[in-house]
XYZ file of C-alpha atoms in Angstrom:
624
model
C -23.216 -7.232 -20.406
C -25.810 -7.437 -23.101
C -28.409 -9.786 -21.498
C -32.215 -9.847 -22.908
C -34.905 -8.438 -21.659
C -36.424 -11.228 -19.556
C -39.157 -11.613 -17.117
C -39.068 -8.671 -14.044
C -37.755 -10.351 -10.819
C -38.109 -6.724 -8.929
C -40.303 -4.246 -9.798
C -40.454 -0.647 -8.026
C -43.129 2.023 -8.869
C -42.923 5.687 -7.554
C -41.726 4.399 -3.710
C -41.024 6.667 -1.572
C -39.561 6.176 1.579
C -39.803 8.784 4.554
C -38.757 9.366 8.044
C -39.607 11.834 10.472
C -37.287 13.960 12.282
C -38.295 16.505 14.971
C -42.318 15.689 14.040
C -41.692 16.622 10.328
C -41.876 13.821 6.997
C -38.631 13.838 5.340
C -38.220 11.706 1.677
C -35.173 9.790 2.460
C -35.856 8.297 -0.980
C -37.976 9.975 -3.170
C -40.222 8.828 -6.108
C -38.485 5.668 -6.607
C -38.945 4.049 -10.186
C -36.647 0.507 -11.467
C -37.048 -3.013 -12.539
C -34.719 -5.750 -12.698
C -35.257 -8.675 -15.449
C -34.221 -12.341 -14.613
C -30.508 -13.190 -15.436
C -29.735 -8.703 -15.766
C -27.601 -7.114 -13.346
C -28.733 -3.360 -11.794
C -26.191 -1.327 -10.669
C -27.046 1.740 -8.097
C -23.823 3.748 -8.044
C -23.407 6.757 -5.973
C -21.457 8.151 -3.043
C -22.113 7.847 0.903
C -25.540 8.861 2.060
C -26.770 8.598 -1.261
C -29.148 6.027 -0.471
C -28.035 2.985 -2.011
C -27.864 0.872 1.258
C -31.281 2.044 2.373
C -32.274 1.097 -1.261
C -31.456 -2.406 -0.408
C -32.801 -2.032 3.423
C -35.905 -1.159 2.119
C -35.746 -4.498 -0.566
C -34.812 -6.637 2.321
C -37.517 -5.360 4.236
C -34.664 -4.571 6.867
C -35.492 -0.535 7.304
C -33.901 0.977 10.864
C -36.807 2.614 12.853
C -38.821 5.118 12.287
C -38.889 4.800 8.382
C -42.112 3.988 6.567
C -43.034 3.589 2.753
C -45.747 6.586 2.409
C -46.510 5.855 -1.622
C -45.536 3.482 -4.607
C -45.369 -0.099 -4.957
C -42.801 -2.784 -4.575
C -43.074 -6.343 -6.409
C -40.840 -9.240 -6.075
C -41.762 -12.042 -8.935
C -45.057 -10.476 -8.552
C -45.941 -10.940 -4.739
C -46.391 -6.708 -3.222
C -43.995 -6.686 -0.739
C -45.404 -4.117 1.192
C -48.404 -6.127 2.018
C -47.289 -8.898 2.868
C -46.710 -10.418 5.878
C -43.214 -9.928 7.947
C -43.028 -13.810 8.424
C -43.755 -14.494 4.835
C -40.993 -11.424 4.272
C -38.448 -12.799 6.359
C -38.666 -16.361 4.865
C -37.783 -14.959 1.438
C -33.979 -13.674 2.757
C -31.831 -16.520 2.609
C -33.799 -17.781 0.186
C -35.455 -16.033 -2.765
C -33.457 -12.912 -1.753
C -29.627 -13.392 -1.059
C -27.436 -10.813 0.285
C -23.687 -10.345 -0.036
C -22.030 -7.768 2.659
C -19.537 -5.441 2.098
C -16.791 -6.627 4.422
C -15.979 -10.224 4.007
C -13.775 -10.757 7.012
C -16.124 -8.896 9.191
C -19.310 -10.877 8.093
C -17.942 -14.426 8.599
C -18.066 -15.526 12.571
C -14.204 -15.453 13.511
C -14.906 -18.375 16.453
C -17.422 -20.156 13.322
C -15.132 -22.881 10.908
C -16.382 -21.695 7.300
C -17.944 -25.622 7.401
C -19.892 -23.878 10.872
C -20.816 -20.977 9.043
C -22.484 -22.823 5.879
C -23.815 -25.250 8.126
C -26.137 -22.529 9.388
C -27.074 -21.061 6.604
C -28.086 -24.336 4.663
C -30.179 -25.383 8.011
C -32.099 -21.985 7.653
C -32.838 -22.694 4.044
C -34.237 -26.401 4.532
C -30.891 -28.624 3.393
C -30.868 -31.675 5.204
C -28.460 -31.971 8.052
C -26.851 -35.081 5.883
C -26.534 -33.303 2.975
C -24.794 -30.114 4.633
C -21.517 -30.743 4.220
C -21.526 -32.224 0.089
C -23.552 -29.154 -0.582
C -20.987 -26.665 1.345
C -17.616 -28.421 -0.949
C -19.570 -28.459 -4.119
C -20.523 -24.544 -3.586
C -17.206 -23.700 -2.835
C -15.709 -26.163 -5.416
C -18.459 -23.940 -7.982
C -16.682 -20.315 -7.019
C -13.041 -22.371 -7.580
C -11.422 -22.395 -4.136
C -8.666 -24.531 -3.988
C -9.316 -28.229 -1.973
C -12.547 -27.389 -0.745
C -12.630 -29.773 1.727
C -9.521 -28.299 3.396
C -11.679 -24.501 3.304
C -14.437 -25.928 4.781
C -12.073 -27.471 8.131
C -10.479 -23.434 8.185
C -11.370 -20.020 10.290
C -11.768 -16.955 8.547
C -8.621 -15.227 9.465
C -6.891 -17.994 7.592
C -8.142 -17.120 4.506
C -7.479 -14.215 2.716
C -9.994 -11.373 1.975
C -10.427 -12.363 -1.631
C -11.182 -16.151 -0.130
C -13.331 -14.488 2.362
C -15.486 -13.095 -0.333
C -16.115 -16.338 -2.578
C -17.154 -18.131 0.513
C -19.607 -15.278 0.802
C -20.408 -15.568 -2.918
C -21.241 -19.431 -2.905
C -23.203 -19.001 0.361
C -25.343 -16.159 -1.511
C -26.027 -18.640 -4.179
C -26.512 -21.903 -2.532
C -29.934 -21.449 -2.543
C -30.009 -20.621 -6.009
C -31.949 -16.850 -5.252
C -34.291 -15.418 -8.062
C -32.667 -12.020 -6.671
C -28.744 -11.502 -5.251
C -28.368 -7.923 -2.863
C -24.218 -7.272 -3.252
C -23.807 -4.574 -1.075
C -19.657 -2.991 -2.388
C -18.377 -6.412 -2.970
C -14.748 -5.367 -3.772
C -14.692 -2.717 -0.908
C -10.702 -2.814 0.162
C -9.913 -5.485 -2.484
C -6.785 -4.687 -4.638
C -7.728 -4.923 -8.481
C -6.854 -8.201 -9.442
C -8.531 -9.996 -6.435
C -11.283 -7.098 -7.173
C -11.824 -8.418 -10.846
C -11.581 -12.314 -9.812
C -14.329 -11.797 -7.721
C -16.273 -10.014 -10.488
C -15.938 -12.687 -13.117
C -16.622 -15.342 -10.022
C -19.890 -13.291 -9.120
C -20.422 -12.908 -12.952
C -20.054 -16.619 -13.792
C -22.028 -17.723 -10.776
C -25.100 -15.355 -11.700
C -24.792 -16.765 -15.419
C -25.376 -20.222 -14.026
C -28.491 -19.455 -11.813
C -29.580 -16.632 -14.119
C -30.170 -14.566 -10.514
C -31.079 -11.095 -10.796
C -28.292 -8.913 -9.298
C -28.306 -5.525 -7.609
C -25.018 -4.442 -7.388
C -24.114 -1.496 -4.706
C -21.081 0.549 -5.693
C -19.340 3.951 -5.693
C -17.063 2.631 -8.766
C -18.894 4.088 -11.829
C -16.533 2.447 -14.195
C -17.296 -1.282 -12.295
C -20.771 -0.427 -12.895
C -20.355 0.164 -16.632
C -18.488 -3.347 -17.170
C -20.451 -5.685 -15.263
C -24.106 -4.083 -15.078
C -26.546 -4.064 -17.730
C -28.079 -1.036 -16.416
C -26.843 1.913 -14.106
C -28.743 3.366 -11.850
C -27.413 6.926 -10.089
C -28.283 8.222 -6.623
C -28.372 11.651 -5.325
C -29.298 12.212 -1.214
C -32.200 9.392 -2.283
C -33.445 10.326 -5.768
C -32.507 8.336 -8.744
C -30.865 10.795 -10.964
C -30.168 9.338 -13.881
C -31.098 5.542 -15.344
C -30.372 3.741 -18.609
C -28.090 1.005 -20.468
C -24.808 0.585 -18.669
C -22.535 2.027 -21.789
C -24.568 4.953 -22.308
C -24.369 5.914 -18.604
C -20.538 5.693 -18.885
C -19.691 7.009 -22.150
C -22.498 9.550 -22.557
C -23.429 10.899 -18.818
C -26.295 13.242 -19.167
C -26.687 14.372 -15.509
C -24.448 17.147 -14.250
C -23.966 14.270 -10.818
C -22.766 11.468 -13.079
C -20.541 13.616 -15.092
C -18.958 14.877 -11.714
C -18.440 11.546 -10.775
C -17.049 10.342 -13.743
C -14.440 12.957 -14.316
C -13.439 13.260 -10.351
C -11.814 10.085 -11.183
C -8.387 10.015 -12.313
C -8.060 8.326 -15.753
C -5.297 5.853 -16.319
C -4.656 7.016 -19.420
C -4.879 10.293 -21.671
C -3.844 13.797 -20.656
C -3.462 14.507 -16.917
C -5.727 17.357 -15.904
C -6.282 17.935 -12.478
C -9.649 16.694 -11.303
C -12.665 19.085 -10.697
C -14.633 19.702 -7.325
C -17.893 20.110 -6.296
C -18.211 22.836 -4.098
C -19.454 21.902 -0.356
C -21.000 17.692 0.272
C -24.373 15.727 -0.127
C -26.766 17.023 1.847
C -27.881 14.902 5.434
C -31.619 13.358 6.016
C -32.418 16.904 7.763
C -31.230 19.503 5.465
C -33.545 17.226 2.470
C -36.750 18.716 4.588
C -36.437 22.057 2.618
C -35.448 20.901 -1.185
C -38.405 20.054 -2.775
C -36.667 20.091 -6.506
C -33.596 18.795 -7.412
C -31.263 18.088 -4.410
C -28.221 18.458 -6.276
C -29.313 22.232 -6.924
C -26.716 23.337 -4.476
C -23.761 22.271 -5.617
C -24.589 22.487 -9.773
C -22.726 24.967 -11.350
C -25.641 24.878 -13.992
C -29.246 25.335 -11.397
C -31.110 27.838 -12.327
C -34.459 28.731 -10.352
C -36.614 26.478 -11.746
C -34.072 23.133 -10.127
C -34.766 24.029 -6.990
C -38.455 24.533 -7.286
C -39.103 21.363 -8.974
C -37.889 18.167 -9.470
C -37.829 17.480 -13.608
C -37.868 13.802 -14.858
C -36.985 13.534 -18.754
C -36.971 9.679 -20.155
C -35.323 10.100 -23.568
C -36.993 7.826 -26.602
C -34.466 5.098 -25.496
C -35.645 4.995 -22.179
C -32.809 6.618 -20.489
C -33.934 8.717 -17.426
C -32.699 11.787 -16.731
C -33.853 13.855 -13.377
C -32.738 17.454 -14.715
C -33.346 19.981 -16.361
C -31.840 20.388 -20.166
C -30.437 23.375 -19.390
C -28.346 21.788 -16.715
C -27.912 18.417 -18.899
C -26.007 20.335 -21.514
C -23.879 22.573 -19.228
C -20.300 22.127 -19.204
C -18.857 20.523 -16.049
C -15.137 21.007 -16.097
C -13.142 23.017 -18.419
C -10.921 20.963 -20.827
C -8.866 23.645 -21.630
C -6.933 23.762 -18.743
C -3.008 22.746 -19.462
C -2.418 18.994 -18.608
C -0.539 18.314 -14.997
C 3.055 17.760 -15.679
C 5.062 15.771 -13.133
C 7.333 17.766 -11.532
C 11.327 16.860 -11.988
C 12.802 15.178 -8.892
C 16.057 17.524 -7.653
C 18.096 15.053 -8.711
C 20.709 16.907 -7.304
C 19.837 17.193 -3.696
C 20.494 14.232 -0.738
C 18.105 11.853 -0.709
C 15.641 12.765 1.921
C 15.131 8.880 2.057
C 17.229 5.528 0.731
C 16.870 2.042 0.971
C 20.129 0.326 0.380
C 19.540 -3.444 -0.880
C 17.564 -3.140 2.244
C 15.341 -6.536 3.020
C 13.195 -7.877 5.369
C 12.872 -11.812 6.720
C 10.536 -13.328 9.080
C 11.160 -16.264 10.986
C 8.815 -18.692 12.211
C 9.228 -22.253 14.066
C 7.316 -25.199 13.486
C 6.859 -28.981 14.399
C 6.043 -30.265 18.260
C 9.410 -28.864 19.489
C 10.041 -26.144 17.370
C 12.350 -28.058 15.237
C 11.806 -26.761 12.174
C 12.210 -23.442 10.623
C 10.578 -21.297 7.863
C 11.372 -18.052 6.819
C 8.982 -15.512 4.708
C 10.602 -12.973 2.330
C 8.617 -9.608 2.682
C 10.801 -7.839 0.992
C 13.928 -8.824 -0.542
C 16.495 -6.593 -1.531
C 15.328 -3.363 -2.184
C 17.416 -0.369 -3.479
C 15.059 3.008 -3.356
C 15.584 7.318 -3.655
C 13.112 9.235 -2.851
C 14.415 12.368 -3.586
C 12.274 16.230 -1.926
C 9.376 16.951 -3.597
C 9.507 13.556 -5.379
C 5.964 11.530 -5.116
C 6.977 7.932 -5.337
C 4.042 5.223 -5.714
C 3.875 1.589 -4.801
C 1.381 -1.029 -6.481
C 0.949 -4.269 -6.433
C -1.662 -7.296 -4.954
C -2.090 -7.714 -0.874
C 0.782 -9.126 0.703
C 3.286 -8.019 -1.867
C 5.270 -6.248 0.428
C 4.220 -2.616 0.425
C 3.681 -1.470 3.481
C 6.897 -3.707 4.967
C 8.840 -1.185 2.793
C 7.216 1.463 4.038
C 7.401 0.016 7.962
C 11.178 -0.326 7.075
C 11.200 3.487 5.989
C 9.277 4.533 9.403
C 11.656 2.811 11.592
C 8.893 0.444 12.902
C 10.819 -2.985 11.499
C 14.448 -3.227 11.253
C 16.406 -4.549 8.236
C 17.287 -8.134 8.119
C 20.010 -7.059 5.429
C 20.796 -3.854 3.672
C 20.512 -0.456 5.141
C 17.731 2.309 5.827
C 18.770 5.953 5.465
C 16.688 9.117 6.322
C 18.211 12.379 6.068
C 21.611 10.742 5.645
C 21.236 8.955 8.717
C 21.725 5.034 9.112
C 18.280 3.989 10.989
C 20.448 0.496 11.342
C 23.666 1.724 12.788
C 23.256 5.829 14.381
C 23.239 6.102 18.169
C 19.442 6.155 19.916
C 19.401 9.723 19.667
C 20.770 10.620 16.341
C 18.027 7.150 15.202
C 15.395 8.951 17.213
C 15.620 12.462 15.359
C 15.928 10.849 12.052
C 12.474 9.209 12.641
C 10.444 11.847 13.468
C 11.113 13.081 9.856
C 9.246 10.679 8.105
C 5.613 10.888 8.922
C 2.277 8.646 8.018
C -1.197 9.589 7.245
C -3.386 6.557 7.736
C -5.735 4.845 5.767
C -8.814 5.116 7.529
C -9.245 8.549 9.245
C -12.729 7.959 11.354
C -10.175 5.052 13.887
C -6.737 7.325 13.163
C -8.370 10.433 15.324
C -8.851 10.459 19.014
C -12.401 10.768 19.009
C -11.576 12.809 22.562
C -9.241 15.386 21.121
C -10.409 18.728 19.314
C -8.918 18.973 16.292
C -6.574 21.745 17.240
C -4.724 19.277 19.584
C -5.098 17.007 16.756
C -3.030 18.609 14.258
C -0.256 19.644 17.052
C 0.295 16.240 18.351
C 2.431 14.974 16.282
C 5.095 18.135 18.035
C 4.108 15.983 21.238
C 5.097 12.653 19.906
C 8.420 14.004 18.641
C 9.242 15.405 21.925
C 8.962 19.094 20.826
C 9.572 21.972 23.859
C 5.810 22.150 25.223
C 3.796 24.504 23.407
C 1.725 27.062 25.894
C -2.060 27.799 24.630
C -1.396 30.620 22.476
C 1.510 28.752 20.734
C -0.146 25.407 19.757
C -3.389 27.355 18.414
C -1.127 29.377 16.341
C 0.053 26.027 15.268
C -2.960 24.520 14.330
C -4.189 27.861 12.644
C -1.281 27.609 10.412
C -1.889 23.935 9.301
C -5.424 24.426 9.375
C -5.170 26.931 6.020
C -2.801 24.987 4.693
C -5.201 22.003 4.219
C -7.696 23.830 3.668
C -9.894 23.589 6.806
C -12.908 26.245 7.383
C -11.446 28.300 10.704
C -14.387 26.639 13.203
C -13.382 23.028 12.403
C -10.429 23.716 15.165
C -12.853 23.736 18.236
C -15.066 20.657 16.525
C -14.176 17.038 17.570
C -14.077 14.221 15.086
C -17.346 13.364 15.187
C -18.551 16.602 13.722
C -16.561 16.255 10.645
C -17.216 14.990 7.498
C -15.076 12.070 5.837
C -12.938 14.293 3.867
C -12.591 16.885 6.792
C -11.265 13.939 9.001
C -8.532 13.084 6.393
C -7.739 16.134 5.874
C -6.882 16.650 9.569
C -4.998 13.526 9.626
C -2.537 14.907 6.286
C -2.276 18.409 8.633
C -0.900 16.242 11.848
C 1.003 14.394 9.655
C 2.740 17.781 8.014
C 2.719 19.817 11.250
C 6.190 18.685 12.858
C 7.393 19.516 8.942
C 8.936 16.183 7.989
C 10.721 15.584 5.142
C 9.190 12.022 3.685
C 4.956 11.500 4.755
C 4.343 7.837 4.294
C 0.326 7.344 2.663
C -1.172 4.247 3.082
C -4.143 3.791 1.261
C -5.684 7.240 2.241
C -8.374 7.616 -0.972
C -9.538 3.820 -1.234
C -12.523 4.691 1.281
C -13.453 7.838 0.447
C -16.003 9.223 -1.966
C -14.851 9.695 -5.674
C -15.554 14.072 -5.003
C -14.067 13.728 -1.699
C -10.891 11.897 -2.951
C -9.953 14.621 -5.515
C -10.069 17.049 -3.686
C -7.732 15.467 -1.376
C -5.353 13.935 -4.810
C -5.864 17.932 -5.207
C -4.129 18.996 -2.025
C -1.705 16.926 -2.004
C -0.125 18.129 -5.393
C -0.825 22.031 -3.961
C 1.410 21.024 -0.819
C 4.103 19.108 -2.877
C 4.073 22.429 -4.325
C 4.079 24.631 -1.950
C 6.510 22.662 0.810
C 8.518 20.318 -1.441
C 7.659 17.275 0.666
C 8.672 14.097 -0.448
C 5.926 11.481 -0.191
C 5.421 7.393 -0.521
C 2.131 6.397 -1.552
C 1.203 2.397 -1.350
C -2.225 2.182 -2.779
C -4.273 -0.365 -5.033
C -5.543 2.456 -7.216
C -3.485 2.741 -10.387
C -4.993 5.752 -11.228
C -4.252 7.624 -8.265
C -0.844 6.615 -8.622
C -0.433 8.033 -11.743
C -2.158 11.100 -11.601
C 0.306 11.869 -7.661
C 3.275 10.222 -8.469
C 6.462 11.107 -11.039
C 7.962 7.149 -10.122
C 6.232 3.520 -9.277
C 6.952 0.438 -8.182
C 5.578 -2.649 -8.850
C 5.550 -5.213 -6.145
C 4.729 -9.070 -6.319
C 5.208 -11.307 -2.718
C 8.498 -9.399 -1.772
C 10.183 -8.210 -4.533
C 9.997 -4.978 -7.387
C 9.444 -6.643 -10.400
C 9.431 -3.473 -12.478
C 10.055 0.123 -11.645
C 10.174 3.571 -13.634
C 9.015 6.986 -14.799
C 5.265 6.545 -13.737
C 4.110 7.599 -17.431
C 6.496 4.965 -18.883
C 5.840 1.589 -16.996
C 1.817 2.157 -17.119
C 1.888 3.081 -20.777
C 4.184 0.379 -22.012
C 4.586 -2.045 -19.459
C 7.502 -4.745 -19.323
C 6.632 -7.407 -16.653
C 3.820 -9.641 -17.397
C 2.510 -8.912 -13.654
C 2.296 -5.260 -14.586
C 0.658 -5.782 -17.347
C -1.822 -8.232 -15.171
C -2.333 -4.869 -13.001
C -3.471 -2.652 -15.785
C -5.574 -4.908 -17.270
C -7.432 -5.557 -14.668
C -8.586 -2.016 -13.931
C -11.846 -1.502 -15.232
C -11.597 1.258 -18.525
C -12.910 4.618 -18.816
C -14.882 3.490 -21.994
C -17.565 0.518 -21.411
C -17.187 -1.046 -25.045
C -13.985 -2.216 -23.905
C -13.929 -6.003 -22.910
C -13.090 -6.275 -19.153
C -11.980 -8.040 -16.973
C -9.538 -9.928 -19.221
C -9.457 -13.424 -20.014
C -5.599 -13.892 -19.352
C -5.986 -12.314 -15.897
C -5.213 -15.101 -14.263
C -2.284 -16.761 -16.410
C -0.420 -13.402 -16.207
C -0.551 -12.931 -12.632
């Protein structure tokens, strides 16, 4: 965006905000300096635990307990927040200060009508009860849902997530806020619904001319829809300035890490660099008083971790480092590019779908008279071939994880046939179906609800041997086990005894891809198993998956919204639209020269690596 400098909406001066743990003050943001002009549009980028959500906490005036603002100021359209009242806080959220949550489905009432749901918020505000329900269709008729009369009459789980979100989005600004609070708007969101709900967020803060603070991990998001970009490190703001520069010419060792642990959708392929070890908690902050990212620099010299240094360049662009450490090199560009490795071609498929499809039949009408059928997939011919990494893409509800279900066993064919190992899943005896199945294995998308928060990891990572029906293992046999899948993910030797709780993010996925490899199938389903993770934390699992492909020659299907990751994992794609492949090919082929208009849709609509590059695209929405 390029919007003027305009009068300051929000104005924060040196705040810092502490807690105390065990007696002692800890910064949990530290020294605290940004403004945001009426009509711009802030973004705070950074990963978990890097304060961005207590950024807005604090803003909302919505801190947990324990938590007090020890220095600095805070302005909001030139009232001090911190003095005043909590009643005459409280009546500014709704109001002068609108909020937009992360998860959509989760932050709409599931027994509420969307009419219920707007109904409350327009009483809080002051709309007249006869008003109400002209004011919900117009807002919803503003952020272009379809028949907004018909919306209003509808529950939440009949809508779909992208749906979900616009409600959110016209609810935010039916009360026309000086400032909007969008906390990871396009959180789970596949990239075309991700970048309609930009431009609808975009147009609808055009109209108002609301100042926006826009929460995300997405650095390249950031670049494209933010004026300005700020980035957070375990609560300090290490680096501020004009959106493009941030992008294009990242001066802080932290934003360069972030921007290159993403894989780029185009260019060489060069596997991704890691930081060494994770952001530090609340209680290890107590004893860094310079910079916090110290630790894991490759650059820090003595003087980072004595002091905190805060450089603004002529241009105003902050940087809080050193310029020793700006200038460093962060990854080494001389490294050969990642070549996708030749499928054996030769070899039995390790898994084939044979014009396999999938129908679902539904009755309707007071007796059931009539019937509908929905096409998940149609038919689908498919080799995945060992050692072969084989990606699917497309929008929700295209049909990639039906395929996948079909490949797992879990839903039969309603035509065509499913082999594993050579085995008919469709035809085989019980027994011969059974053994085929337990060679195709899934590592789920979200790790924290895919462990048994009860188990230690060691049984973890074995019981998948359980679930297949595997001779019981005695003690000394099942840690053996576990030791051996343990150093082949890469797990530190204690995490065995730990429970899931006691892991980190990447830890806990990493334990799910060892149970996953531990009864040594041949085909590991992946559903999704980066799009929640931190950008460091997801390449170094994108990392350990090509070092196992490698080392084991396992075959694997990823389904996943993330072109990128696609392309940097996978030698083949597919591209899916509501049940059918539309286009498929060499990975490097389809996603540099695309055929099908709804490819094409796909790729544009995935923000660039360079921020002078117009996005999203204004055909978007013809093309797909």
């Amino acid at each position: 965006m390029a919007t003027p400098i305009t009068e300051t909406v929000l104005q924060l001066d040196s705040v810092t905000l502490t807690a105390k743990l065990g007696g002692l003050p800890v910064a949990a943001l530290r020294e605290l300096t940004l403004s945001i002009g009426r009509g711009r549009v802030l973004g705070v980028v950074g990963e978990s635990g890097a304060g961005k959500s207590m950024l807005a906490r604090l803003i909302s005036g919505l801190l947990p307990g324990g938590f007090t603002v020890t220095s600095g100021s805070m302005h909001f359209d030139g009232q001090d927040m911190l003095t005043m009242s909590k009643v005459k806080r409280r009546a500014l959220l709704g109001r002068k200060i609108a909020f937009i949550p992360q998860e959509p489905l989760t932050a709409l009432n599931p027994l509420w009508t969307i009419a219920n749901t707007f109904n409350e918020h327009l009483a809080r505000i002051g709309v007249p009860s006869n008003e109400r329900w002209e004011t919900a269709r117009k807002a919803l008729e503003s952020v272009q849902l379809p028949v907004p009369a018909d919306m209003l009459k509808r529950y939440p789980h009949q809508l779909s997530g992208g749906q979900c979100q616009r409600v959110l989005i016209a609810m935010a600004f039916a009360s026309n806020p000086a400032l909007l609070i969008a906390d990871e708007p396009t959180t789970a969101l596949d990239v075309i619904t991700q970048t309609r709900v930009m431009r609808m967020l975009a147009e609808q803060q055009r109209v108002h001319s609301t100042a926006v603070l826009l929460i995300t991990h997405d650095l390249r998001l950031a670049a494209h829809v933010c004026d300005d970009v700020a980035v957070m490190y375990a609560g300090d703001l290490v680096e501020y300035g004009q959106a493009r520069d941030v992008l294009d010419e990242p001066r802080h060792p932290y934003t360069r890490a972030l921007k290159y642990a993403t894989p780029d959708l185009t260019g060489p392929r060069r596997r991704l660099p890691v930081l060494a070890q994770q952001m530090p908690g609340l209680s290890a902050l107590a004893g860094i008083a310079g910079c916090r990212f110290a630790p894991r620099c490759p650059s820090a010299g003595a003087a980072c971790a004595a002091v905190l240094q805060t450089r603004v360049a002529p241009d105003g662009h902050r940087v809080a480092c050193s310029e020793t450490c700006e200038h460093a090199p962060l990854i080494d560009n001389s490294q050969a590019p990642l070549l996708p490795p030749a499928p054996v071609m030769g070899a039995q498929p390790v898994a084939e779908l044979r014009e396999a499809a999938l129908t679902y039949m539904s009755r309707s009408g007071v007796f059931g008279q009539r019937k509908t059928s929905f096409h998940a997939v149609k038919p689908l011919s498919l080799q995945i071939f060992p050692g072969e990494f084989v990606g699917i893409v497309g929008e929700s509800g295209s049909g990639k994880t039906s395929v996948a279900r079909l490949l797992m066993g879990i839903e039969q064919p309603t035509g065509g046939r499913v082999m594993i190992g050579g085995e008919d899943l469709t035809r085989g005896s019980a027994e011969r179906v059974r053994r085929a199945r337990e060679q195709v294995q899934i590592i789920f998308q979200d790790p924290q609800s895919a462990l048994n928060p009860r188990r230690s990891v060691e049984r973890l990572l074995t019981q998948a041997l359980e679930a297949a029906g595997v001779a019981p293992l005695d003690a000394k046999q099942r840690l053996a086990r576990a030791q051996s899948v343990q150093r082949d993910v890469g797990l530190p030797a204690d995490t065995l005894t730990r429970f899931p709780s006691q892991l980190s993010g990447g830890q806990k996925q990493r334990v799910n891809i060892g149970r996953a490899l531990c009864a040594s199938p041949q085909l590991i389903v992946a559903d999704e198993i980066v799009s929640g993770l931190d950008v460091s934390v997801q390449a170094q699992i994108l990392n350990l998956l090509l070092e196992l492909r490698r080392e084991r020659q396992i075959a694997l299907l990823l389904i996943s919204h993330d072109l990128s990751v696609v392309r940097y994992l996978c030698s083949r794609v597919l591209v899916m639209r509501r049940g059918e492949v539309v286009e498929q090919g060499l990975t490097e082929d389809v996603f540099a020269a695309p055929r099908h208009p709804y490819t094409r849709a796909l790729i544009d609509a995935v923000p660039s690596d360079h921020a002078g590059t117009p996005w999203p695209p204004a055909a978007l929405e013809e093309a797909a």
